Coordinates of C-alpha atoms and ligand atoms in Angstrom, one line a residue:
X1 CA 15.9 1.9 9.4
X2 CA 12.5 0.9 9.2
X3 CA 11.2 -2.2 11.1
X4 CA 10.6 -5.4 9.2
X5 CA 10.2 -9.2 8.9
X6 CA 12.9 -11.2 6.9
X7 CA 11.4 -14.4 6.0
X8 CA 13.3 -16.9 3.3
X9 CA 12.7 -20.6 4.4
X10 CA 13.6 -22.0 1.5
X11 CA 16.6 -24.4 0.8
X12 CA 18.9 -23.4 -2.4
X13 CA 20.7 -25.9 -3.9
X14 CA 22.4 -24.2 -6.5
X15 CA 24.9 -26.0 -9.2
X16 CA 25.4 -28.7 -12.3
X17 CA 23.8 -31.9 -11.6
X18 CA 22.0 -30.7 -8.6
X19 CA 18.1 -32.1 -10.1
X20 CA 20.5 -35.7 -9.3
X21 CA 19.3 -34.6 -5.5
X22 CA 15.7 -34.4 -5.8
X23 CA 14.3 -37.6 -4.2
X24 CA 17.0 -36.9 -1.2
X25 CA 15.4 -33.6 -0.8
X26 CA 11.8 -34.6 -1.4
X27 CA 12.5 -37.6 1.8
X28 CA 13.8 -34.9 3.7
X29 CA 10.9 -33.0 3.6
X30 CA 8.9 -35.6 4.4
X31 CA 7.7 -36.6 1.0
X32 CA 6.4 -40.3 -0.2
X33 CA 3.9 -39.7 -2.7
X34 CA 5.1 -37.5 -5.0
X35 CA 3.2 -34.9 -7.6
X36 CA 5.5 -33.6 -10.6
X37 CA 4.1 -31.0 -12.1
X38 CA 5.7 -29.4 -15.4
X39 CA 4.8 -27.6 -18.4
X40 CA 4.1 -28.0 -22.1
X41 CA 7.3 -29.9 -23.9
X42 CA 10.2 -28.4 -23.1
X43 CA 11.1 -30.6 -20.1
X44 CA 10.0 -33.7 -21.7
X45 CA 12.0 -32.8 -24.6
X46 CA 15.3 -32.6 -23.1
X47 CA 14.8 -35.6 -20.8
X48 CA 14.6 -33.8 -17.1
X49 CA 11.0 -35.5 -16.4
X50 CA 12.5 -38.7 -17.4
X51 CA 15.4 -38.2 -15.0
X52 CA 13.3 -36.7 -12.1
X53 CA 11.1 -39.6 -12.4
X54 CA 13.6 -42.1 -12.2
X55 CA 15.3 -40.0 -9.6
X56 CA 12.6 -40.4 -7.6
X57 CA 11.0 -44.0 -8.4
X58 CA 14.9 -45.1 -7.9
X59 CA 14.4 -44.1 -4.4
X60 CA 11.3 -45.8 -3.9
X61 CA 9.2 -42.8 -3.7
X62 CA 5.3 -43.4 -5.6
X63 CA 5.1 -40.6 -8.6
X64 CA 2.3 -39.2 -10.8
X65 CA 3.7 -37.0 -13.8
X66 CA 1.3 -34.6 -14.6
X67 CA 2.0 -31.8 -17.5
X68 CA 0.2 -29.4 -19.5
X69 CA 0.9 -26.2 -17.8
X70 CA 0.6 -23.2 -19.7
X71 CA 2.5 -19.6 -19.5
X72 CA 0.2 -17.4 -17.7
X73 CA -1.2 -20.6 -15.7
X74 CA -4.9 -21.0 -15.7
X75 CA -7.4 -22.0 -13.1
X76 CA -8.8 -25.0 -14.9
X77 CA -5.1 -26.8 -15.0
X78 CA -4.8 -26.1 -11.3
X79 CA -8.6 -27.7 -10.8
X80 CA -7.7 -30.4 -12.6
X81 CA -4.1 -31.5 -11.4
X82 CA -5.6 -31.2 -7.7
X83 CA -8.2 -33.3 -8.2
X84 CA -5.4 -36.7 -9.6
X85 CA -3.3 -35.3 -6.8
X86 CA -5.7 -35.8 -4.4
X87 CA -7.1 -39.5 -5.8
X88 CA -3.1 -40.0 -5.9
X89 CA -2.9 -39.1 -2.4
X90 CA -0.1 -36.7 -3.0
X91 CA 2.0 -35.8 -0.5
X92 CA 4.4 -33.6 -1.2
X93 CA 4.6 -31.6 -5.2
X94 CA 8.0 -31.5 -7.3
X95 CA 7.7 -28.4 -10.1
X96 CA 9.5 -28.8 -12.9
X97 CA 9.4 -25.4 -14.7
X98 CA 9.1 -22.1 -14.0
X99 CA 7.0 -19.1 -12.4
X100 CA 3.8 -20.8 -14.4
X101 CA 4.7 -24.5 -13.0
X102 CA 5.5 -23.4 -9.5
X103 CA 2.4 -20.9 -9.1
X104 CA -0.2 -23.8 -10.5
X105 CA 2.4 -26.2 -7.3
X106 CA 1.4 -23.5 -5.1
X107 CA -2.7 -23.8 -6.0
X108 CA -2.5 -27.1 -6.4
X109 CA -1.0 -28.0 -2.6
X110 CA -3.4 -25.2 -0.9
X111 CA -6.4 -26.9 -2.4
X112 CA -4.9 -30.3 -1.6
X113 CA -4.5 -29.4 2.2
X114 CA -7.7 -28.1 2.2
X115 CA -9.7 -30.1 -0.3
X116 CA -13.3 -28.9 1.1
X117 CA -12.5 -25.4 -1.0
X118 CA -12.3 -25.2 -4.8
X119 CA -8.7 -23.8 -5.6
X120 CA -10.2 -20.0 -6.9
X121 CA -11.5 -19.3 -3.1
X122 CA -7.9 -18.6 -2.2
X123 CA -7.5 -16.1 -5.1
X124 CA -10.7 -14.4 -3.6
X125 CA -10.4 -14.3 0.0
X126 CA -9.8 -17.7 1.9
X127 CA -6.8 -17.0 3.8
X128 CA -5.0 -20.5 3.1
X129 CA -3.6 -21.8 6.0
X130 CA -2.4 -24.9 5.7
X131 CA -0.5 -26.1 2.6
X132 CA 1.4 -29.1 0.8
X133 CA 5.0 -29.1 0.7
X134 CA 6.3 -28.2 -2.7
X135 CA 10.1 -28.5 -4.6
X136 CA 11.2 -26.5 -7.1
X137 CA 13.3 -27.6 -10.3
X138 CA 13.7 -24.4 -11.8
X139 CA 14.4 -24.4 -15.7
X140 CA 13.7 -20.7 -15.9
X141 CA 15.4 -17.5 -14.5
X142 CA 12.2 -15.0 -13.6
X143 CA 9.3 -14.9 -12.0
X144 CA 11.2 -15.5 -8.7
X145 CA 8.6 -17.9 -7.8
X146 CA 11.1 -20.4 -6.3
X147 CA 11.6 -18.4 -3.3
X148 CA 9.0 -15.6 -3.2
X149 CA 5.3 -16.1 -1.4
X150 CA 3.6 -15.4 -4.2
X151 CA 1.1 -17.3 -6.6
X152 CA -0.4 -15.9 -9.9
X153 CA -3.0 -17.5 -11.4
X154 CA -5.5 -16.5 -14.2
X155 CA -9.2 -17.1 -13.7
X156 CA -10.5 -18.9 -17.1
X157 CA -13.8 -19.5 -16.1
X158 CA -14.8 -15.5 -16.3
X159 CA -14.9 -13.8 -19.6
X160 CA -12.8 -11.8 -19.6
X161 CA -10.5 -13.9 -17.7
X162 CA -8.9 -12.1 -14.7
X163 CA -5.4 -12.5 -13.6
X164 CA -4.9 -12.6 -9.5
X165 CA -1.9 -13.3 -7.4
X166 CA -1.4 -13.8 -3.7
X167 CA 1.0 -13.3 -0.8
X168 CA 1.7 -15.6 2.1
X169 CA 4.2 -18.3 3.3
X170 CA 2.5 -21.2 2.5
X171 CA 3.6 -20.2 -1.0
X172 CA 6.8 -20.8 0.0
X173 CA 8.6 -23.8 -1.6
X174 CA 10.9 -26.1 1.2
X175 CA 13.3 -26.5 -1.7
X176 CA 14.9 -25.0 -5.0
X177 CA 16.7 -27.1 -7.0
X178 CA 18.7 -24.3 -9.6
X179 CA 21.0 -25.8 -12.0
X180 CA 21.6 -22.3 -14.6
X181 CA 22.5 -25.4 -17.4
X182 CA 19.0 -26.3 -17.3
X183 CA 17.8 -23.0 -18.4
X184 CA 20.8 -23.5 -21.9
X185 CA 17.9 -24.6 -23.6
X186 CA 15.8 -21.7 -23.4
X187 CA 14.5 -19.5 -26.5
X188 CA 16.1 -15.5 -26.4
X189 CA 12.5 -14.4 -25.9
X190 CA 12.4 -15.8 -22.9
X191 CA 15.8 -15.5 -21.1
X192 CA 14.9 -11.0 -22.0
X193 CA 11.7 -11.5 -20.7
X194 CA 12.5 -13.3 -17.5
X195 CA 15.7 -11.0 -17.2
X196 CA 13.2 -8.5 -17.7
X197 CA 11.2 -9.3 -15.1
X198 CA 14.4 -9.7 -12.8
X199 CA 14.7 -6.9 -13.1
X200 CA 11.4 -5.6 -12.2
X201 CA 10.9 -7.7 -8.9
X202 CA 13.5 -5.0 -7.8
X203 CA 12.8 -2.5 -9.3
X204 CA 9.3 -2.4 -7.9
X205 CA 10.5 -2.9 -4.7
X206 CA 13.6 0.6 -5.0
X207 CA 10.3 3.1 -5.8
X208 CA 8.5 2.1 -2.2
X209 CA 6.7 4.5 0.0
X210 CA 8.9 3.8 2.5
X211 CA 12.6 4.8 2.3
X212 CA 15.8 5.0 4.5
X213 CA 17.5 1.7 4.5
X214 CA 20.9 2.0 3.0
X215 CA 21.7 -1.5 3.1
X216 CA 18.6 -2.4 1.0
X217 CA 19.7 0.2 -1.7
X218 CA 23.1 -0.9 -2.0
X219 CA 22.0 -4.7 -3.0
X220 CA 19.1 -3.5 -5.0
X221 CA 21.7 -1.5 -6.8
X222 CA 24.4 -4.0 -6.9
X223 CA 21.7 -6.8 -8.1
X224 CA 20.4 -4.3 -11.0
X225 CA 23.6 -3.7 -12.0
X226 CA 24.3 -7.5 -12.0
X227 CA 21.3 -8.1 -13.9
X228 CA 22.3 -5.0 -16.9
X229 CA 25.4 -6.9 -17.3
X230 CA 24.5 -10.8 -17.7
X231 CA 21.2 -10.1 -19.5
X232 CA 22.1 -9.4 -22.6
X233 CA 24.8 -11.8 -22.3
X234 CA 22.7 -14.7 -21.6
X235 CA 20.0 -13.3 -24.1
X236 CA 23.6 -12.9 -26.8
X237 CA 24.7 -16.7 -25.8
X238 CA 22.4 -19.2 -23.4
X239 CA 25.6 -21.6 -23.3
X240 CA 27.5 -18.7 -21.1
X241 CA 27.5 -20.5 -17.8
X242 CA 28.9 -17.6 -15.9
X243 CA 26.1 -15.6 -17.4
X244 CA 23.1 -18.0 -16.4
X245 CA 24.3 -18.3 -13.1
X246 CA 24.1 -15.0 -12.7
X247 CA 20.8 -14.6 -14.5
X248 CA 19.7 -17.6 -12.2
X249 CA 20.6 -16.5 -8.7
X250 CA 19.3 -12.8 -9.2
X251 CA 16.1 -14.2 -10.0
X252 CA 15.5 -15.9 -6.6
X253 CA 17.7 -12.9 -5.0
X254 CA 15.5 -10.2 -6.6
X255 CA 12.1 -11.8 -5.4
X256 CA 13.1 -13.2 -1.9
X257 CA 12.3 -10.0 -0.6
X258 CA 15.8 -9.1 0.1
X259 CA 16.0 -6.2 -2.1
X260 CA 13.2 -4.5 -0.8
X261 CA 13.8 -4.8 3.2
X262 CA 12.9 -1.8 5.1
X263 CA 10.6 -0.6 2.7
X264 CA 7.5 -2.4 4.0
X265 CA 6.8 -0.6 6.9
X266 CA 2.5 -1.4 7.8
X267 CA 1.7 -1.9 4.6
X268 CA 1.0 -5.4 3.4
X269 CA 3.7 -5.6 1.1
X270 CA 6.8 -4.1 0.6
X271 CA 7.5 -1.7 -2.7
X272 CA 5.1 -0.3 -5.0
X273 CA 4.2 -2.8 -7.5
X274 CA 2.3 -0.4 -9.8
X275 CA 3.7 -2.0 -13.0
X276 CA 3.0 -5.3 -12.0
X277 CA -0.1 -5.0 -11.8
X278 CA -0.6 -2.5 -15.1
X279 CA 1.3 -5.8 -16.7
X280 CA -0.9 -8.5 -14.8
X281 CA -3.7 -6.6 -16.4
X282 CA -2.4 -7.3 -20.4
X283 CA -1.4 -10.7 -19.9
X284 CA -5.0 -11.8 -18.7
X285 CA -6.5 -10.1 -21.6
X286 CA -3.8 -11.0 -24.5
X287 CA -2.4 -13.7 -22.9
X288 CA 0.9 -11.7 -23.1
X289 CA 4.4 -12.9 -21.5
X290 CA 4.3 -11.5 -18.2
X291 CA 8.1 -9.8 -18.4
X292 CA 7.3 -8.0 -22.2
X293 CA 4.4 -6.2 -20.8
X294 CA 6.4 -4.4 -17.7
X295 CA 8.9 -3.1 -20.2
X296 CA 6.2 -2.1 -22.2
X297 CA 5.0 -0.3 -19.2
X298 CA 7.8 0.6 -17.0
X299 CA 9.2 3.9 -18.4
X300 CA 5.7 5.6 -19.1
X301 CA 5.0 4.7 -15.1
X302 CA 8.1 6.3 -14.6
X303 CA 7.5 9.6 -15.8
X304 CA 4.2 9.6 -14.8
X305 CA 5.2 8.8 -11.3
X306 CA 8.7 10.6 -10.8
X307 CA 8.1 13.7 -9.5
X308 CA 6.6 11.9 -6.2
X309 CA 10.2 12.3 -5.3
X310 CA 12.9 12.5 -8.3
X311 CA 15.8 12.4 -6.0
X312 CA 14.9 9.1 -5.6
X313 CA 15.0 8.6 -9.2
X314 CA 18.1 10.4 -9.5
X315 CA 20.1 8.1 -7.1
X316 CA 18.8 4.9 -9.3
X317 CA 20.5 6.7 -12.4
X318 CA 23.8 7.7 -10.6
X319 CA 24.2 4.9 -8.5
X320 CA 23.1 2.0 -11.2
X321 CA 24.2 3.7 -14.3
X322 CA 27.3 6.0 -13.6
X323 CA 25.4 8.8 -14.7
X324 CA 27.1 12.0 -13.0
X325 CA 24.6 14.7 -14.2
X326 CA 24.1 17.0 -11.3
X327 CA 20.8 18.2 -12.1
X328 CA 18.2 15.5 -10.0
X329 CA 15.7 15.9 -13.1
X330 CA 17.9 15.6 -15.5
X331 CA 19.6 12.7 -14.2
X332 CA 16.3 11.1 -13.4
X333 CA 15.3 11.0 -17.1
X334 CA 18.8 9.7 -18.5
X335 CA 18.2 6.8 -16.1
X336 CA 15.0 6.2 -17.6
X337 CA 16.0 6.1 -21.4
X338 CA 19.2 3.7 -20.3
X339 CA 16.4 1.5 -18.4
X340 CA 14.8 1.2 -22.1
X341 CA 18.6 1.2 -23.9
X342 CA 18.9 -1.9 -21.6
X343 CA 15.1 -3.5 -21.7
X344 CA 15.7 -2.8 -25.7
X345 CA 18.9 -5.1 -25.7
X346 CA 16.7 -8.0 -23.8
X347 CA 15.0 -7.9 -26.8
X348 CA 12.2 -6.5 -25.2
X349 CA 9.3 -4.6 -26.2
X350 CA 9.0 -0.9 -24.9
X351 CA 5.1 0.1 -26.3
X352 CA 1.9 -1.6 -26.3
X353 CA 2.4 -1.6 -29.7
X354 CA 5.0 -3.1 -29.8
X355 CA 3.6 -5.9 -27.1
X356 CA 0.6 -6.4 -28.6
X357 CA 1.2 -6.0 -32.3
X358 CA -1.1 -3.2 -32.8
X359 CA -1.6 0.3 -31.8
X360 CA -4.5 -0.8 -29.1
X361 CA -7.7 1.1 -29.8
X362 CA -9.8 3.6 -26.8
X363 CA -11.9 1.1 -26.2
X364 CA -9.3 -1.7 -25.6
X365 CA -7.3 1.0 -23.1
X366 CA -10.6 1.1 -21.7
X367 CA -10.7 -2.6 -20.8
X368 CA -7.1 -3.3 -19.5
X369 CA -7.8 -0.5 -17.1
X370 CA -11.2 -1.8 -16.1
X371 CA -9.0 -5.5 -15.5
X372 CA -6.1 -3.1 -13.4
X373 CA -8.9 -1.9 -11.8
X374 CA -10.9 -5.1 -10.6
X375 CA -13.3 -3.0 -12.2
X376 CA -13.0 0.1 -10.7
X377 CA -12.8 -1.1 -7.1
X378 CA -9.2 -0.7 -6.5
X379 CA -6.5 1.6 -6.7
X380 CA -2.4 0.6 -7.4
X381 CA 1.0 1.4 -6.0
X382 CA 2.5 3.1 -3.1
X383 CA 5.0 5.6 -4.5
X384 CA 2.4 7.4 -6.1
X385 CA -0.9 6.1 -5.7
X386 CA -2.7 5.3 -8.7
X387 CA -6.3 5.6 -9.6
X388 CA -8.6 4.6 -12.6
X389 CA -7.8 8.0 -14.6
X390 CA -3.9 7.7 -13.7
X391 CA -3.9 4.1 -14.9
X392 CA -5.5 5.1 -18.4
X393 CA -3.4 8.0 -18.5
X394 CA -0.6 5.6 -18.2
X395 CA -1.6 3.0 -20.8
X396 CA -2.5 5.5 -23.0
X397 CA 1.5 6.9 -22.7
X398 CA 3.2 4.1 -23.6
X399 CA 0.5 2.9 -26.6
Ligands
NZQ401 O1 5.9 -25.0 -21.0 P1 7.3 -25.3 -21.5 O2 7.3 -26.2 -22.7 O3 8.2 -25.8 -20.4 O4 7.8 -23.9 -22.0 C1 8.1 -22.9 -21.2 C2 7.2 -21.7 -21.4 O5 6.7 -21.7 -22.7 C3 9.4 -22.3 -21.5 N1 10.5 -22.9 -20.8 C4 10.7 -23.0 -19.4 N2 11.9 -23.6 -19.2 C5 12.5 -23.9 -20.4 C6 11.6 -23.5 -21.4 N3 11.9 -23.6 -22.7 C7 13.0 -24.2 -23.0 N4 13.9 -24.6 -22.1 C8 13.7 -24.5 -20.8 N5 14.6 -24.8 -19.9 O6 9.4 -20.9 -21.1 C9 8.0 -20.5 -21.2 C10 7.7 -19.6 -20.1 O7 7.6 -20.3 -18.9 P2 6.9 -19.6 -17.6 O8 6.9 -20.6 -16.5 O9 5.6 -19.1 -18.0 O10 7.8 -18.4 -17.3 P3 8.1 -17.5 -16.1 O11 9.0 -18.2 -15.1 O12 8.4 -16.2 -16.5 O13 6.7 -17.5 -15.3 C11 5.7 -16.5 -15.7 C12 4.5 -16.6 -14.8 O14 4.9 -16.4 -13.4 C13 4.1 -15.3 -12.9 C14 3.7 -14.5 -14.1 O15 2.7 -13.6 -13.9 C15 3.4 -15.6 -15.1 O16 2.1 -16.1 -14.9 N6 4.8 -14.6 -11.8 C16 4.9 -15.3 -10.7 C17 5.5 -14.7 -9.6 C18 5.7 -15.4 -8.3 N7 5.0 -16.5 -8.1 O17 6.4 -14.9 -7.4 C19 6.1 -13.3 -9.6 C20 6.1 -12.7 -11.0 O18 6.1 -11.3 -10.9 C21 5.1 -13.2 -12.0 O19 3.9 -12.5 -11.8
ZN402 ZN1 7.2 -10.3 -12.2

C-alpha cells in the first residue's frame, strides 16, 4: 500500500427533513450572519429557500438570499455575490444547490476571508489560505462538491472563457445537509448527467499511475457497481427513494477521495483525471453540462489510453461487470462498450456529436484542445500522459 493522507472533515447529515437542521448546524459552526446562495428557480420554486430562510431567521440568525447561479458557474456571479456578502458582513455561507452553487460558496468565502484579492487570483495562483465557513444543502447528486476540495469556476471575463478548478481544504464544506427527496424534483437529464459524473469521480480516480491498494479497488468497484444499478433507476423514476439515496450518498462517496486512496502517491492529486479535463474543456466553450461531455469522452480516452496497462482494464470489466472473458484485451474492450451500454441508459450522450449537436468541425477540435491545453502550456493525466497531439487525437475519436 502506498502512503497517503485521508482527509474528509465534513459533517453528513443524511435523511428526510434533515434541511429542518440548518440553522442548528450553521450556530454550531459558529455562524450569525448568514449568506444563502442558490441557483436559478428550481429552489425557489419548490419552497426550500423559503423554508431555509425561515429556518434560519426563526433562530435569530441575520440572512441575505442571494440567487442567480448558473450551471457551469461564472466568475462574474462569484464577483458579485462577494461583494453584498461582504457589505452584509457574512459570516458563514449556506449553498442551496448543487456542484455550481457550492463551487461559486467556495469563491465566494476565499475572497470574503481575504477580501484584498479579486476572487479569479485564486483560480490563477494565490494559494488561499484562509476561508469562510460554508453549508451545503444539496438538491443534486454529482459534482461531489459537498465533500470534495474542489472548486470549478469559469472565467467570463476572457473570450473565450476558460474553465479552471482548484484543490485544497478550504474548499471543504463544515456541513452537508443531503436529503435524496430533495433531488425528486429533478429533470432525467440531470439525475444521467450527475450519475454520470458519479461515476466518473471514480472512475478517474481506478485508472491512476499509482496502483496496489486492494482495499481502494474493492470500494471503487463496489461504488461503480452501486452507481450501474440506481442510475437508471433514479433516471426511470426520481420518486424511487431507495434509488436517490443511493444516487445521493455515492456522489459525496465517489468524490471524498475515498475511492481513490493509495493512488496518490507524490503527485498532487490522486487518479488521472484526463477526461475531466478533456470535458472541462467543452463546457467552457459550449457551455455544455459538465457530466454529458465525460461520456462523450470517456470510451475514446479509454482506448486511446488502455494499453498503458490493460490488465488494469481487464479487472474493471471482470470485477464491475461479471464479464469472465479470459483474454485481458478482450475483456478490456467489453468493459468499455458496457461502460457506454450503461452511460447510454443515463440518457447520456456518447459523441461530440451527439453533445454538441453537430459533427464539430477541424477548426473547432482545434479550439477545445487549445482550452485542454491552457494553450499549449500543459499536458493531462497520469495513466498515460497526455499531450496536445494525444488530446486532438482523442477529440477527434469520439466526434
Ligand atoms: O439553477 P437551478 O434552477 O437550481 O437548476 C439546476 C441546474 O439547472 C438544476 N437543479 C438542481 N437541483 C435541482 C434542480 N432542478 C430541479 N430540482 C432540483 N432539486 O440542475 C441544474 C444543474 O445544476 P448544477 O449545480 O450545475 O449541477 P452539478 O451538481 O452537476 O454541478 C455542475 C458543476 O460542478 C462542477 C462542474 O464542472 C459544473 O460546473 N464540478 C464541481 C466539482 C467539485 N467542486 O468537486 C467536481 C466535478 O467534477 C465538477 O467539475
Ligand atoms: Zn465531475
Amino acid at each position: 500500500m502506498e502512503k497517503f493522507v485521508y482527509y474528509a472533515p465534513t459533517e453528513i447529515v443524511f435523511g428526510r427533513k434533515t434541511e429542518e437542521r440548518t440553522a442548528e448546524l450553521v450556530k454550531k459552526y459558529g455562524g450569525s450572519r448568514v449568506l444563502v446562495i442558490y441557483g436559478g428557480q428550481s429552489a425557489v420554486k419548490s419552497g426550500l429557500i423559503g423554508r431555509i430562510e425561515k429556518n434560519l431567521e426563526d433562530a435569530g440568525l441575520a440572512v441575505l438570499s442571494m440567487g442567480g447561479v448558473i450551471p457551469n458557474p461564472v466568475l462574474s456571479t462569484a464577483r458579485k455575490m462577494a461583494a453584498a456578502g461582504k457589505e452584509f458582513g457574512a459570516d458563514f455561507i449556506v449553498g442551496v444547490g448543487g456542484g455550481s452553487v457550492l463551487d461559486t460558496c467556495k469563491a465566494v468565502a476565499h475572497t470574503l476571508a481575504a477580501p484584498e484579492h479579486d476572487v479569479w487570483d485564486f483560480w490563477s495562483g494565490t494559494k488561499v489560505e484562509k476561508s469562510t465557513p460554508i453549508g451545503a444543502v444539496l438538491t443534486i447528486s454529482a459534482a461531489g462538491s459537498e465533500t470534495s476540495n474542489s472548486a470549478v469556476i469559469t472565467n467570463d471575463d476572457k473570450v473565450p472563457p476558460t474553465k479552471r478548478g482548484i484543490n485544497n481544504n478550504f474548499n471543504r464544506c463544515k456541513f452537508a445537509i443531503m436529503n435524496p427527496e430533495l433531488t425528486m424534483t429533478l429533470p432525467k437529464y440531470q439525475i444521467g448527467a450527475g450519475a454520470a459524473d458519479i461515476f466518473m469521480h471514480t472512475s478517474e480516480r481506478y485508472f491512476p499511475a499509482i496502483l496496489g491498494n486492494h482495499l481502494t479497488d474493492e470500494m471503487a468497484e463496489g461504488l461503480f457497481r452501486d452507481i450501474i444499478k440506481y442510475g437508471p433507476i433514479g433516471v426511470e423514476n426520481p420518486q424511487d427513494y431507495e434509488a436517490m439515496s443511493e444516487i445521493m450518498w455515492c456522489g459525496s462517496v465517489s468524490h471524498v477521495g475515498l475511492t481513490g486512496i493509495g493512488c496518490q502517491g507524490d503527485t498532487p492529486r490522486e487518479g488521472d483525471w484526463a477526461c475531466h479535463q478533456l470535458g472541462m474543456a467543452i463546457s467552457a466553450l459550449y457551455g455544455a453540462t459538465h457530466g454529458a461531455t465525460l461520456t462523450a469522452v470517456w470510451a475514446a480516452w479509454s482506448r486511446y489510453v488502455r494499453n498503458e496497462n490493460i490488465g488494469r482494464f481487464a479487472q474493471f470489466a471482470r470485477k464491475v461487470y461479471g464479464i469472465t472473458t479470459a483474454d485481458d484485451a478482450e475483456a478490456a474492450e467489453e468493459g468499455i462498450v458496457k461502460t457506454n451500454e450503461f452511460f447510454r441508459s443515463l440518457g447520456m450522450p456518447l459523441s461530440l456529436t451527439e453533445l454538441l449537436g453537430h459533427e464539430p468541425t477541424d477548426e473547432e477540435i482545434r479550439n477545445i484542445t487549445e482550452e485542454c491545453t491552457y494553450d499549449h502550456t500543459r499536458k493531462i493525466g497520469s495513466f498515460k500522459v497526455l499531450d496536445y497531439d494525444d488530446i486532438m487525437a482523442i477529440y477527434n475519436a469520439c466526434r
